[in-house]
mmCIF file of C-alpha atoms in Angstrom:
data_model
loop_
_atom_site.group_PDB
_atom_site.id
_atom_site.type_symbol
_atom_site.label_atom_id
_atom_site.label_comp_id
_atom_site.label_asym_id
_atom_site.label_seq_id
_atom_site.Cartn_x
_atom_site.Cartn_y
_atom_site.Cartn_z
ATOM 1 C CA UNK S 1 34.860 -38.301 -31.655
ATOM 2 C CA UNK S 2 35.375 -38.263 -28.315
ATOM 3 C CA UNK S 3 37.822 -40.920 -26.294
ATOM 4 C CA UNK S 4 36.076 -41.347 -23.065
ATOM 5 C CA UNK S 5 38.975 -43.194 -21.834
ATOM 6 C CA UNK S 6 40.772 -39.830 -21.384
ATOM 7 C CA UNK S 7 38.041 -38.959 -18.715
ATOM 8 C CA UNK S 8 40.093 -40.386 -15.252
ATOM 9 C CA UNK S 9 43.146 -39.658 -16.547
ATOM 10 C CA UNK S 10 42.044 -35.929 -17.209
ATOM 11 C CA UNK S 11 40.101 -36.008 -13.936
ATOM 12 C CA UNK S 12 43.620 -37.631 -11.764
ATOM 13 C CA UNK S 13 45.574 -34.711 -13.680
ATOM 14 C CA UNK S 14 43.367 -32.192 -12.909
ATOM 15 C CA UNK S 15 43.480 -33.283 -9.190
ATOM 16 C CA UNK S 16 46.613 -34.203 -8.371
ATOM 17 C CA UNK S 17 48.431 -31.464 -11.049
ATOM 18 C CA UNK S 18 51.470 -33.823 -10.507
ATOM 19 C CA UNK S 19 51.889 -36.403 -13.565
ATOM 20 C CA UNK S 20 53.720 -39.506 -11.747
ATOM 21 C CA UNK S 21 51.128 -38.614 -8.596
ATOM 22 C CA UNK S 22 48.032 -38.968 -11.788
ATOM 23 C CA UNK S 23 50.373 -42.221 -13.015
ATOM 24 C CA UNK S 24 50.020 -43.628 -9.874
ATOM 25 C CA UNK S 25 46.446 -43.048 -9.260
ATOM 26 C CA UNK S 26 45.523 -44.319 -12.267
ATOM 27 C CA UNK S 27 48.015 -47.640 -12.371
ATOM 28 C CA UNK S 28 49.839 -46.499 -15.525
ATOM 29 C CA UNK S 29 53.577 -45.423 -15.664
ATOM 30 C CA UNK S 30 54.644 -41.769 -15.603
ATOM 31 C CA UNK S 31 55.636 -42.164 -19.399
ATOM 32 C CA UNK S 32 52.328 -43.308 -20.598
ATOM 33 C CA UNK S 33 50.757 -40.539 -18.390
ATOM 34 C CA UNK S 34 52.706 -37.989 -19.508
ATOM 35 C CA UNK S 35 51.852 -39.005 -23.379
ATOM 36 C CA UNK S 36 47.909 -38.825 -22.440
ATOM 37 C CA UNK S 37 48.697 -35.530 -21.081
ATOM 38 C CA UNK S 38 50.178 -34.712 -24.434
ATOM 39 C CA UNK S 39 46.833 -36.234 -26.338
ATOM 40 C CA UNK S 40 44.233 -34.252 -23.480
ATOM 41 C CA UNK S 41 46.423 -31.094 -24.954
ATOM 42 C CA UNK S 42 45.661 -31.367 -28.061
ATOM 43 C CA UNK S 43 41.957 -32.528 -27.787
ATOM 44 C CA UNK S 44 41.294 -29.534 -26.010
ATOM 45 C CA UNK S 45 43.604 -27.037 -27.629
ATOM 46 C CA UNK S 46 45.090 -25.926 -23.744
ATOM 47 C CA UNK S 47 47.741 -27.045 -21.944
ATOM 48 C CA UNK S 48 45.827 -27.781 -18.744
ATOM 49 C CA UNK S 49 49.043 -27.769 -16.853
ATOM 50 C CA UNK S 50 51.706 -25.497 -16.779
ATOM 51 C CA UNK S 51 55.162 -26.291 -14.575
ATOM 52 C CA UNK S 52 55.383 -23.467 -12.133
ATOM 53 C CA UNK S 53 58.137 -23.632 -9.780
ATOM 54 C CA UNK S 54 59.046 -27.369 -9.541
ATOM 55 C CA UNK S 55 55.647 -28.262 -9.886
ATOM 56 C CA UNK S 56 52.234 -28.163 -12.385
ATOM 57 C CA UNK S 57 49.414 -25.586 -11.681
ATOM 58 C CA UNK S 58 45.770 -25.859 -14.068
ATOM 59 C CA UNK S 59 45.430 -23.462 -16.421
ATOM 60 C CA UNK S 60 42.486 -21.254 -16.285
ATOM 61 C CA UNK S 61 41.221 -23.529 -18.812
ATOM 62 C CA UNK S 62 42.306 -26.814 -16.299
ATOM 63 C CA UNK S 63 40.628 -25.065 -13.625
ATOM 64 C CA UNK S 64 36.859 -24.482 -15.946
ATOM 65 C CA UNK S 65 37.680 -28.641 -16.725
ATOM 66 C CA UNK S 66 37.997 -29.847 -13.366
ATOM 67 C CA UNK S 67 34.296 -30.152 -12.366
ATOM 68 C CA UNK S 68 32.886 -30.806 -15.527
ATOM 69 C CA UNK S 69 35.328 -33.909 -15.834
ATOM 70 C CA UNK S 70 34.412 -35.062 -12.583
ATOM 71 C CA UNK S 71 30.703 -35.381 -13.467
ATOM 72 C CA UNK S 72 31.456 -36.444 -16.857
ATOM 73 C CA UNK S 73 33.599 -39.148 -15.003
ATOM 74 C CA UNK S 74 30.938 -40.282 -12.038
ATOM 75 C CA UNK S 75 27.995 -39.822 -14.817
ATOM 76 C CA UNK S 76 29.889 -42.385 -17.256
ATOM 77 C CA UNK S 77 30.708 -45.116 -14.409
ATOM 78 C CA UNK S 78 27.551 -44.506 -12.985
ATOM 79 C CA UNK S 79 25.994 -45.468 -16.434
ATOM 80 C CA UNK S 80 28.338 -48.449 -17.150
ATOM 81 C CA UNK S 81 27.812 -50.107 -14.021
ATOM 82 C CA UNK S 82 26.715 -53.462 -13.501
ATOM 83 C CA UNK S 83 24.724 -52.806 -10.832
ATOM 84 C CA UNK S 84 22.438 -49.318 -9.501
ATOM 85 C CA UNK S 85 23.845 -47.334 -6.836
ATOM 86 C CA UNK S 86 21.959 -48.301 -3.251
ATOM 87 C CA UNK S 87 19.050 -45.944 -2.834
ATOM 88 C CA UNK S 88 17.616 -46.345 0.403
ATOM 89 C CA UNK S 89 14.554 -44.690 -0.341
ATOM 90 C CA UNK S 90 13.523 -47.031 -3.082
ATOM 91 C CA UNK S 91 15.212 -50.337 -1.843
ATOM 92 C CA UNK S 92 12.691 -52.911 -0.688
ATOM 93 C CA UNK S 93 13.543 -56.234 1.232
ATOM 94 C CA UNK S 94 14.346 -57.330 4.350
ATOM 95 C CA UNK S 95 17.078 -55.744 6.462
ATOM 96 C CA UNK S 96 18.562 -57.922 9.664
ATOM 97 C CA UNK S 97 20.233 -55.962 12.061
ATOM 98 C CA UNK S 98 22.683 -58.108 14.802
ATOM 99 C CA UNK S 99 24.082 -57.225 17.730
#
């Protein structure tokens, strides 16, 4: 089974390839980042990020993630919102412009 909760994490690592910068983005502490790094490795059998230097590059296998993730990501919230995205071509009503 699938955790779909590992989705913006995974997406924020993938992005930022810093863990504290992912932490932040996400509103969870570097620790608890750095263990759902640890669970996204396993899951997925890669480690996603390697520390090159003094900081994290994707792995190739990071980098084949990264888009995927994101559409996974804006697919999901897109399906669990309350409310449809605007579509002005199908939105009827009233509009009231003032200047």
């Amino acid at each position: 089974m699938v955790d779909l909760a590992l989705l913006p994490p995974l997406v924020a690592l993938l992005e930022e390839q810093s863990v504290s910068l992912a932490a932040a983005r996400t509103g969870v502490t570097q620790p608890a980042m750095s263990r759902t790094l640890a669970r996204l490795r396993s899951a997925t059998g890669d480690e996603l990020l390697v520390k090159v230097g003094r900081g994290l590059r994707r792995t190739t296998r990071g980098d084949a993630l990264l888009e995927p993730a994101r559409l996974a990501l804006a697919q999901t919230t897109s399906l669990l919102s309350k409310t449809p995205p605007f579509s002005p071509s199908t939105a009827t009503g009233t509009v009231t412009l003032s200047m």
